[in-house]
CSV table of C-alpha atoms in Angstrom, one decimal:
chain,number,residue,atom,x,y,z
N,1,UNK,CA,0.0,0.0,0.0
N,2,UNK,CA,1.5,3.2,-1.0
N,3,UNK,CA,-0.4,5.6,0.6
N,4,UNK,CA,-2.9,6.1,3.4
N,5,UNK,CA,-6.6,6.6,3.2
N,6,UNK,CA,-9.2,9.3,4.7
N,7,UNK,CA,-12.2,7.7,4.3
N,8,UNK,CA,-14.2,10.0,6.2
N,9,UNK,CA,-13.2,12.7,3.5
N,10,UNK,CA,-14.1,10.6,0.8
N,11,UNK,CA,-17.3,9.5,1.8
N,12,UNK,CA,-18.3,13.4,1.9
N,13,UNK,CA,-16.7,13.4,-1.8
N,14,UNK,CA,-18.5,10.0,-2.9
N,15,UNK,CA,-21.7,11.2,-1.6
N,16,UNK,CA,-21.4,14.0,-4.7
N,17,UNK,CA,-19.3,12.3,-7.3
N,18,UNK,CA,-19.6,9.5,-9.9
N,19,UNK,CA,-18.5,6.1,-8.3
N,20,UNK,CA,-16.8,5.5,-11.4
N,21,UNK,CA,-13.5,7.1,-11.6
N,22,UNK,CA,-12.1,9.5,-14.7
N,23,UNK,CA,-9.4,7.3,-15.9
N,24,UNK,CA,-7.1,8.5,-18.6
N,25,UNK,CA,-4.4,6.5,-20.8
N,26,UNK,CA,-1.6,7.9,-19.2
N,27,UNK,CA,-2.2,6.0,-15.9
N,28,UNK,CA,-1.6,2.6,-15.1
N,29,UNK,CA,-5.5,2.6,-14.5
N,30,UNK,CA,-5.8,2.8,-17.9
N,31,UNK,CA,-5.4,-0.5,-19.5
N,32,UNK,CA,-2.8,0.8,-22.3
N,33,UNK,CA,0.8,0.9,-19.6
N,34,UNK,CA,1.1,-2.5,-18.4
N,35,UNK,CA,3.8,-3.4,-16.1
N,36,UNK,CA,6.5,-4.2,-18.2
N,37,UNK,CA,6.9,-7.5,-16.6
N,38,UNK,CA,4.1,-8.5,-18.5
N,39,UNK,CA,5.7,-7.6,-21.8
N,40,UNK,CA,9.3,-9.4,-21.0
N,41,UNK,CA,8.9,-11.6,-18.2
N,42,UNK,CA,12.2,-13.1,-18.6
N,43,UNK,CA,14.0,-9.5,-17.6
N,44,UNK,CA,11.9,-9.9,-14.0
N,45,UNK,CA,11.5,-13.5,-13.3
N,46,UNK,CA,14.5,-16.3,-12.5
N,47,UNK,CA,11.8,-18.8,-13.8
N,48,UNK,CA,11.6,-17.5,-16.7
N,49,UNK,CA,14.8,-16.1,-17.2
N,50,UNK,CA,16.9,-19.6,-16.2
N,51,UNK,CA,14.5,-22.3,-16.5
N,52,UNK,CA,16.8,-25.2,-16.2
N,53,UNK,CA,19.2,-23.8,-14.0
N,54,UNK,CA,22.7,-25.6,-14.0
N,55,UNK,CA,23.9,-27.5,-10.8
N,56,UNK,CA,26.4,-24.3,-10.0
N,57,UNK,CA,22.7,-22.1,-11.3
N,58,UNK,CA,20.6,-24.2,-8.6
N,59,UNK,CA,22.7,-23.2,-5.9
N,60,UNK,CA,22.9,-19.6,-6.1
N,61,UNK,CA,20.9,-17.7,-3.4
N,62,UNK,CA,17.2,-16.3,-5.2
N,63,UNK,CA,15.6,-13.1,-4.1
N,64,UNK,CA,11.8,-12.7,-4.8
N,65,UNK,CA,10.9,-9.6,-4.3
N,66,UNK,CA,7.3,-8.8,-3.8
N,67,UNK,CA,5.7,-5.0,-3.9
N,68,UNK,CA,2.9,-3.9,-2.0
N,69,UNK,CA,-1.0,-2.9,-2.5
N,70,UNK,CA,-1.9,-0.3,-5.7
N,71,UNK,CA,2.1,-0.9,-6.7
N,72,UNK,CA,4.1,-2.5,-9.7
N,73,UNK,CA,7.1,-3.9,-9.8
N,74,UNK,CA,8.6,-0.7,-10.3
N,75,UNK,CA,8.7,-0.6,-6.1
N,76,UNK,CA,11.9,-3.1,-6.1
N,77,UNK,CA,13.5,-1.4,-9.6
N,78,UNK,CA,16.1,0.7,-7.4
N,79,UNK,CA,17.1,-2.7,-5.7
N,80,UNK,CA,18.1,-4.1,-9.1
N,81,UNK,CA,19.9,-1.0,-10.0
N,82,UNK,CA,21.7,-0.9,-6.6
N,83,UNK,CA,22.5,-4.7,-7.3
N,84,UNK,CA,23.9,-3.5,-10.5
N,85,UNK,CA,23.9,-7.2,-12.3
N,86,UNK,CA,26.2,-8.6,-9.2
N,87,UNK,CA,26.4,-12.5,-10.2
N,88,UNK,CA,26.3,-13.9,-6.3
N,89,UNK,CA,22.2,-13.9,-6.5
N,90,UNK,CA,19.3,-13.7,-8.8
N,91,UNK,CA,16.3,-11.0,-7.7
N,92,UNK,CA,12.7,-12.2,-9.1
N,93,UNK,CA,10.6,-9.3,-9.3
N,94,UNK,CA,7.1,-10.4,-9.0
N,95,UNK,CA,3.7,-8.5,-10.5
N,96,UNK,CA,1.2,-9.5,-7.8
N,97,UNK,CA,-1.8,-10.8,-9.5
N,98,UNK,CA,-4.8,-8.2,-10.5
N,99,UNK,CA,-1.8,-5.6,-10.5
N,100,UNK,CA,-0.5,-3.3,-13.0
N,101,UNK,CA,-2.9,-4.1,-15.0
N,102,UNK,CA,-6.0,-2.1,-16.0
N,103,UNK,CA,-9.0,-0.6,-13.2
N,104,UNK,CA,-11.0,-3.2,-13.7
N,105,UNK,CA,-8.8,-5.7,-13.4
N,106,UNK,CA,-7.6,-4.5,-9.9
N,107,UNK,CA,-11.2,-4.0,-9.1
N,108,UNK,CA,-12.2,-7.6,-9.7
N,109,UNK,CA,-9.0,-9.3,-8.1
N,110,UNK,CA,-9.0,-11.1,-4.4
N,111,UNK,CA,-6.2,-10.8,-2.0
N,112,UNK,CA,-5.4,-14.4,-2.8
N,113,UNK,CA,-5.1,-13.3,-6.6
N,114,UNK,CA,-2.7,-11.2,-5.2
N,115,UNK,CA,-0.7,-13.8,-3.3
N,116,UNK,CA,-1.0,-16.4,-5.9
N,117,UNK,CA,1.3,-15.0,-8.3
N,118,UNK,CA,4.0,-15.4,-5.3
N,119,UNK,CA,3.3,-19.1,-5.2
N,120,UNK,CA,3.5,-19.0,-8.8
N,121,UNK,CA,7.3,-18.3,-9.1
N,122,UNK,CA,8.4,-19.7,-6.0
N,123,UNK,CA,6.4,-23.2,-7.4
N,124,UNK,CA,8.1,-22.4,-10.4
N,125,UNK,CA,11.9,-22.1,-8.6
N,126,UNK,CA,11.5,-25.1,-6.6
N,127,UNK,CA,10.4,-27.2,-9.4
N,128,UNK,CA,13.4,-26.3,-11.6
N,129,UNK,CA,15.7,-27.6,-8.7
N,130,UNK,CA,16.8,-23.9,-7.0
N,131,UNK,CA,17.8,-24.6,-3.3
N,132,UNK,CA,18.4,-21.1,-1.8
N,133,UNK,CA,15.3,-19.0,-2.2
N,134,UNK,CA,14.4,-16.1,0.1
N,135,UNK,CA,11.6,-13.6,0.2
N,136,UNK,CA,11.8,-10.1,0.3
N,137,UNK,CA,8.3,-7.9,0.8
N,138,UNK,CA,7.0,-4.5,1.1
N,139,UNK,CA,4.2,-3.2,2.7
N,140,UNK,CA,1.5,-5.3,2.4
N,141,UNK,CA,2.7,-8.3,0.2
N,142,UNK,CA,4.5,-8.6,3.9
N,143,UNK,CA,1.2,-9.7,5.0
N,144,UNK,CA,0.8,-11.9,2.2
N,145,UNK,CA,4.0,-13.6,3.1
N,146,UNK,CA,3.2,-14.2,7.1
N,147,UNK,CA,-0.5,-15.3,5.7
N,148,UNK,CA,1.7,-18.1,3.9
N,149,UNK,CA,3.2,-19.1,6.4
N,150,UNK,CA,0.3,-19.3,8.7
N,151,UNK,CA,-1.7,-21.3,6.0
N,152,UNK,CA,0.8,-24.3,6.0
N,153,UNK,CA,1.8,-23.5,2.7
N,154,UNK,CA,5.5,-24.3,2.9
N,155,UNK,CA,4.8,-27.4,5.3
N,156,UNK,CA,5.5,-29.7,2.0
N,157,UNK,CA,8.0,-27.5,0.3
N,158,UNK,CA,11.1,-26.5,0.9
N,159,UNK,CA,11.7,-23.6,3.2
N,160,UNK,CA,12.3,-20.4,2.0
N,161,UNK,CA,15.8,-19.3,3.7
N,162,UNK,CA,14.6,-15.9,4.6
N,163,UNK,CA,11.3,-13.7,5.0
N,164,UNK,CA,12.7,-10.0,4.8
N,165,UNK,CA,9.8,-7.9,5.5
N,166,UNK,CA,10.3,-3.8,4.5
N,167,UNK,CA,7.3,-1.4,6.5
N,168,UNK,CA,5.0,-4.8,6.4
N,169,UNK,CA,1.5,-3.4,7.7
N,170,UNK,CA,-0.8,-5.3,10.1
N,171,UNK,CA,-2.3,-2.2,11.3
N,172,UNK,CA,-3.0,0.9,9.1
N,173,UNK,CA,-2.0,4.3,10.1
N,174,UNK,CA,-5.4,5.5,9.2
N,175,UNK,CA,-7.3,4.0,10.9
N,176,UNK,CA,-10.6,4.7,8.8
N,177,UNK,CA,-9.9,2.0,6.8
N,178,UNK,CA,-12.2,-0.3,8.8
N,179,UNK,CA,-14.9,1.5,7.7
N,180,UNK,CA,-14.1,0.7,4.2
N,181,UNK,CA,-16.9,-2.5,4.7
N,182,UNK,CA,-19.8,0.1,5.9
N,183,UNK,CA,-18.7,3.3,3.2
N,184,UNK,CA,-17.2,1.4,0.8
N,185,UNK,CA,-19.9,0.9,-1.8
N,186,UNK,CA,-21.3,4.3,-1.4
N,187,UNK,CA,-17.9,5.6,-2.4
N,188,UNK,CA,-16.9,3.4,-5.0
N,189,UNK,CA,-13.4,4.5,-5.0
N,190,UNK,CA,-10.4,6.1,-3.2
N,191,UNK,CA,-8.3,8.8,-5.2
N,192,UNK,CA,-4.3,8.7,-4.2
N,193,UNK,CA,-2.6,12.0,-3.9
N,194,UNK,CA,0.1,11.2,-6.3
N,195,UNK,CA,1.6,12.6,-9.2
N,196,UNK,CA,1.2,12.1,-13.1
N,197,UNK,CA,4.7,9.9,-13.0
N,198,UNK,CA,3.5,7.6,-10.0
N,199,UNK,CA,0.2,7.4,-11.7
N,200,UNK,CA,2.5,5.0,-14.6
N,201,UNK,CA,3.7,2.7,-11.5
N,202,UNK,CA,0.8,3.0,-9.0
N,203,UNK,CA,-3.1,2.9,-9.1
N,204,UNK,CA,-4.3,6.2,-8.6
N,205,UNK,CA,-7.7,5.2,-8.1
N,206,UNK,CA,-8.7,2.7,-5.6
N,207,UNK,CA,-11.8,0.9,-5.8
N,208,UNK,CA,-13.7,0.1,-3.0
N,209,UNK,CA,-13.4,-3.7,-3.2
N,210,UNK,CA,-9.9,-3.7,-3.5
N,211,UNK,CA,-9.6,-2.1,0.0
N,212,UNK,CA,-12.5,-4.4,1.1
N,213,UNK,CA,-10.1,-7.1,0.1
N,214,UNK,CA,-6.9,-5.4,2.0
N,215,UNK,CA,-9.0,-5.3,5.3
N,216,UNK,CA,-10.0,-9.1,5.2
N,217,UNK,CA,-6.2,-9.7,4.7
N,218,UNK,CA,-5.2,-7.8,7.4
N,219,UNK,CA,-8.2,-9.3,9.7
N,220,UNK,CA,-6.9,-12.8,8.6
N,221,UNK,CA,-3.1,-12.2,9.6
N,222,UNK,CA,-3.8,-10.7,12.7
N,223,UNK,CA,-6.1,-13.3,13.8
N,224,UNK,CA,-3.1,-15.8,12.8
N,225,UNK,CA,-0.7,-13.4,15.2
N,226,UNK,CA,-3.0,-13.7,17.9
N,227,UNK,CA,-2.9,-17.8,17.5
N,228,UNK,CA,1.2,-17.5,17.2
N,229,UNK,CA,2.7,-18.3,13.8
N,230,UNK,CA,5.8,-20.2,13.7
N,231,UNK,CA,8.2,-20.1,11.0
N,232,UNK,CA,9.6,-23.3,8.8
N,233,UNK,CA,13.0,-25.0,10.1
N,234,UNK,CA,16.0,-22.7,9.4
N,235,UNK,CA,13.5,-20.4,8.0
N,236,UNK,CA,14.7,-16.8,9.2
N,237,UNK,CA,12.3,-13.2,9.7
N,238,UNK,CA,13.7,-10.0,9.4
N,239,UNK,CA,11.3,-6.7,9.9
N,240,UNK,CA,12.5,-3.1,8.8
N,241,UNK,CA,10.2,-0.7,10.1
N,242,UNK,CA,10.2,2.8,9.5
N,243,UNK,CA,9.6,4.8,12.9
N,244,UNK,CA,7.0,7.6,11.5
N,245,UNK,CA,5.1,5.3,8.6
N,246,UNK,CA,1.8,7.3,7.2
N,247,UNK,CA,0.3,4.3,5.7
N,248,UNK,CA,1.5,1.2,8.1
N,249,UNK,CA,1.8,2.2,11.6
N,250,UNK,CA,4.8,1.0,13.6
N,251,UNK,CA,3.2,-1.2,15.9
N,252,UNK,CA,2.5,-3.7,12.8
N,253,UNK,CA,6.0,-4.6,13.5
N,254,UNK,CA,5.2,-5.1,17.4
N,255,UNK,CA,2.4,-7.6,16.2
N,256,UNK,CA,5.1,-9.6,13.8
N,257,UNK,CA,7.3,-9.4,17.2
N,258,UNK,CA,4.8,-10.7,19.3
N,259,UNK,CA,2.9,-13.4,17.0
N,260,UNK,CA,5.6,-14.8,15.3
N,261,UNK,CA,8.7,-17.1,16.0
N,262,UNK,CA,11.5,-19.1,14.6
N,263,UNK,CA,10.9,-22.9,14.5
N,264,UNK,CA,13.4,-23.1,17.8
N,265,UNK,CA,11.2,-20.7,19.9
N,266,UNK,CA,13.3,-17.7,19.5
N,267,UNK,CA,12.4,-14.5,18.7
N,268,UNK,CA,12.1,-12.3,14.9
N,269,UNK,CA,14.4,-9.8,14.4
N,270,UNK,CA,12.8,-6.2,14.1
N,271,UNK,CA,15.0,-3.2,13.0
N,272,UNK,CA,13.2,0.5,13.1
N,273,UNK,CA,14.3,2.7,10.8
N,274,UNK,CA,14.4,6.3,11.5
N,275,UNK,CA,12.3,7.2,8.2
N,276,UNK,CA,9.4,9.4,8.1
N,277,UNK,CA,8.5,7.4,4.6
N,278,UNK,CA,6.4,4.0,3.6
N,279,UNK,CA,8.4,1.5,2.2
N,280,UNK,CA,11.8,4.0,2.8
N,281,UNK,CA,13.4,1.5,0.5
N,282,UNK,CA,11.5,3.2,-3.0
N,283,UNK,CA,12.9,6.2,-3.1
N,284,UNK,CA,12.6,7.2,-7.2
N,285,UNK,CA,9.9,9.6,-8.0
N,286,UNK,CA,9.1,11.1,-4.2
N,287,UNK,CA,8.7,14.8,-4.3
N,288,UNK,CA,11.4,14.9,-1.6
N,289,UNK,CA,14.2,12.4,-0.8
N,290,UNK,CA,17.1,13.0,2.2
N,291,UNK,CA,20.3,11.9,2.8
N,292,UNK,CA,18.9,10.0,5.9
N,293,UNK,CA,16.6,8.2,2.9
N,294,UNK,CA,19.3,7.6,0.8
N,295,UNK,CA,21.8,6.1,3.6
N,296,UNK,CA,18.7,4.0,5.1
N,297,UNK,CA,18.1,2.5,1.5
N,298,UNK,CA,21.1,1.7,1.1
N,299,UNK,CA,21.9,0.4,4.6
N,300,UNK,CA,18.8,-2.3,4.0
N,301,UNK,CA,20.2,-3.5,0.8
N,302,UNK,CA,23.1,-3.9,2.4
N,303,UNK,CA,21.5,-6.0,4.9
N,304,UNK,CA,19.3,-8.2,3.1
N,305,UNK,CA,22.1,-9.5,0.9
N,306,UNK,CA,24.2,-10.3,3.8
N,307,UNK,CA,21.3,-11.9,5.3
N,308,UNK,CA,21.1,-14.0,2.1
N,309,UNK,CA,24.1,-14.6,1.3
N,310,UNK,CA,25.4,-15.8,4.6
């Protein structure tokens, strides 16, 4: 999720507007830019990319990297160009499913459309023999990844070496996004305060079912921290938080802390980042950009690697 919500200023705006949204061509919302995954899938997935991986090739640490509600796979492109075609890993940059596609298509697509296109490639790595993969999330395709978990998915598969979770959300920072079930259909849509470049990369309209769908995810993964979720042998979880987050609130990562633990009973590992930004790590096209945003960006690359690689 890119942004936060303020329903209660919508609702005022839905009760006057259309409920269907003025889309034009030169947003993603459009159904003429398509994630350009979709055109050359080879350039963003190891599946496609290597197929039948080598011996050496099967043992090299993969990345998937996963972006988060309304996003593309743009969100991870500035990991790839830090990475700058290093040959000790592969990155998989995966298009959720119902994403960067056109309006309707996000309006018609499930959470678990969303998620499936994650099973998709890590099915696809594990069949063709790869031994090291890890999984790197932001925002809420982090929730995506603990609901996973939770669900028993990796109980017959090999264990993902590392969940690497960037400003995953549990909790919104608006909190007006439970009412999403109750003013939902009146409004019809959300409108994101971006500009015309994000419009390429994220959705700047938001229908209403879509955000119906993101708070039955977050209902679900809760409920599953509440239970306790325990993570796969020699399966490891890493949460980067940002301290001031306007769209996940910090104490997501308390939850994740609290509700989750390594398969030998000890504890996650939770970093806070002193960011005022969601998902800090995306830093291309943001009206303003630090050096404090820069050194934190680079400082979680950094980190993830090692994590991987070690």
């Amino acid at each position: 999720m890119k942004t936060a919500f303020s329903l209660f200023v919508f609702a005022i705006i839905g009760l006057s507007c259309s409920r269907e949204p003025t889309i034009t061509n030169e947003m993603v919302d459009g159904g003429t830019l398509f994630d350009p995954s979709i055109y050359k899938p080879e350039l963003y997935l190891v599946s496609k990319a290597v197929p039948v991986p080598t011996a050496e090739q099967a043992k090299k640490p993969v990345i998937i990297a996963c972006h988060g509600y309304s996003a593309t796979t743009f969100e991870w492109d500035e990991f790839r160009a830090w990475a700058n075609g290093r040959a000790d890993f592969y990155l998989s940059q995966v298009l959720l499913n119902g994403h960067g596609r056109s309006y309707e298509e996000f309006k018609k697509s499930t959470w678990q459309d969303w998620q499936s296109a994650i099973m998709a490639e890590y099915d696809a790595l594990t069949k063709a023999g790869y031994q090291h993969i890890s999984l790197l999330s932001s925002s809420t395709s982090g929730a995506l990844l603990l609901e996973l978990v939770a669900s028993g998915y990796f109980a017959n598969r090999m264990a993902p070496r590392n969940l690497l979770l960037v400003d995953p959300i549990i909790i919104p920072s608006d909190k007006s996004l439970s009412l999403v079930k109750a003013l939902g259909p009146m409004l019809g849509y959300v409108e994101a305060k971006q500009g015309a470049a994000e419009d390429k990369v994220y959705y700047h309209f938001r229908p209403q079912e879509t955000l119906q769908q993101l708070q039955s995810l977050l209902t679900v993964v809760r409920r599953d921290l509440e239970k306790g979720i325990t993570l796969p042998s020699n399966c490891n979880l890493k949460v980067y938080k940002s301290k001031k987050d306007p769209s996940a609130d910090p104490v997501s990562a308390v939850l994740i802390y609290k509700g989750a633990t390594l398969s030998n009973g000890q504890p996650i590992d939770v970093e806070l980042i002193d960011s005022e930004l969601h998902v800090y790590t995306r830093l291309n096209l943001r009206e303003v950009v630090t050096n404090q945003d820069r050194q934190n960006q680079t400082a979680t690359f950094t980190n993830i690697v090692f994590r991987v690689l070690r």
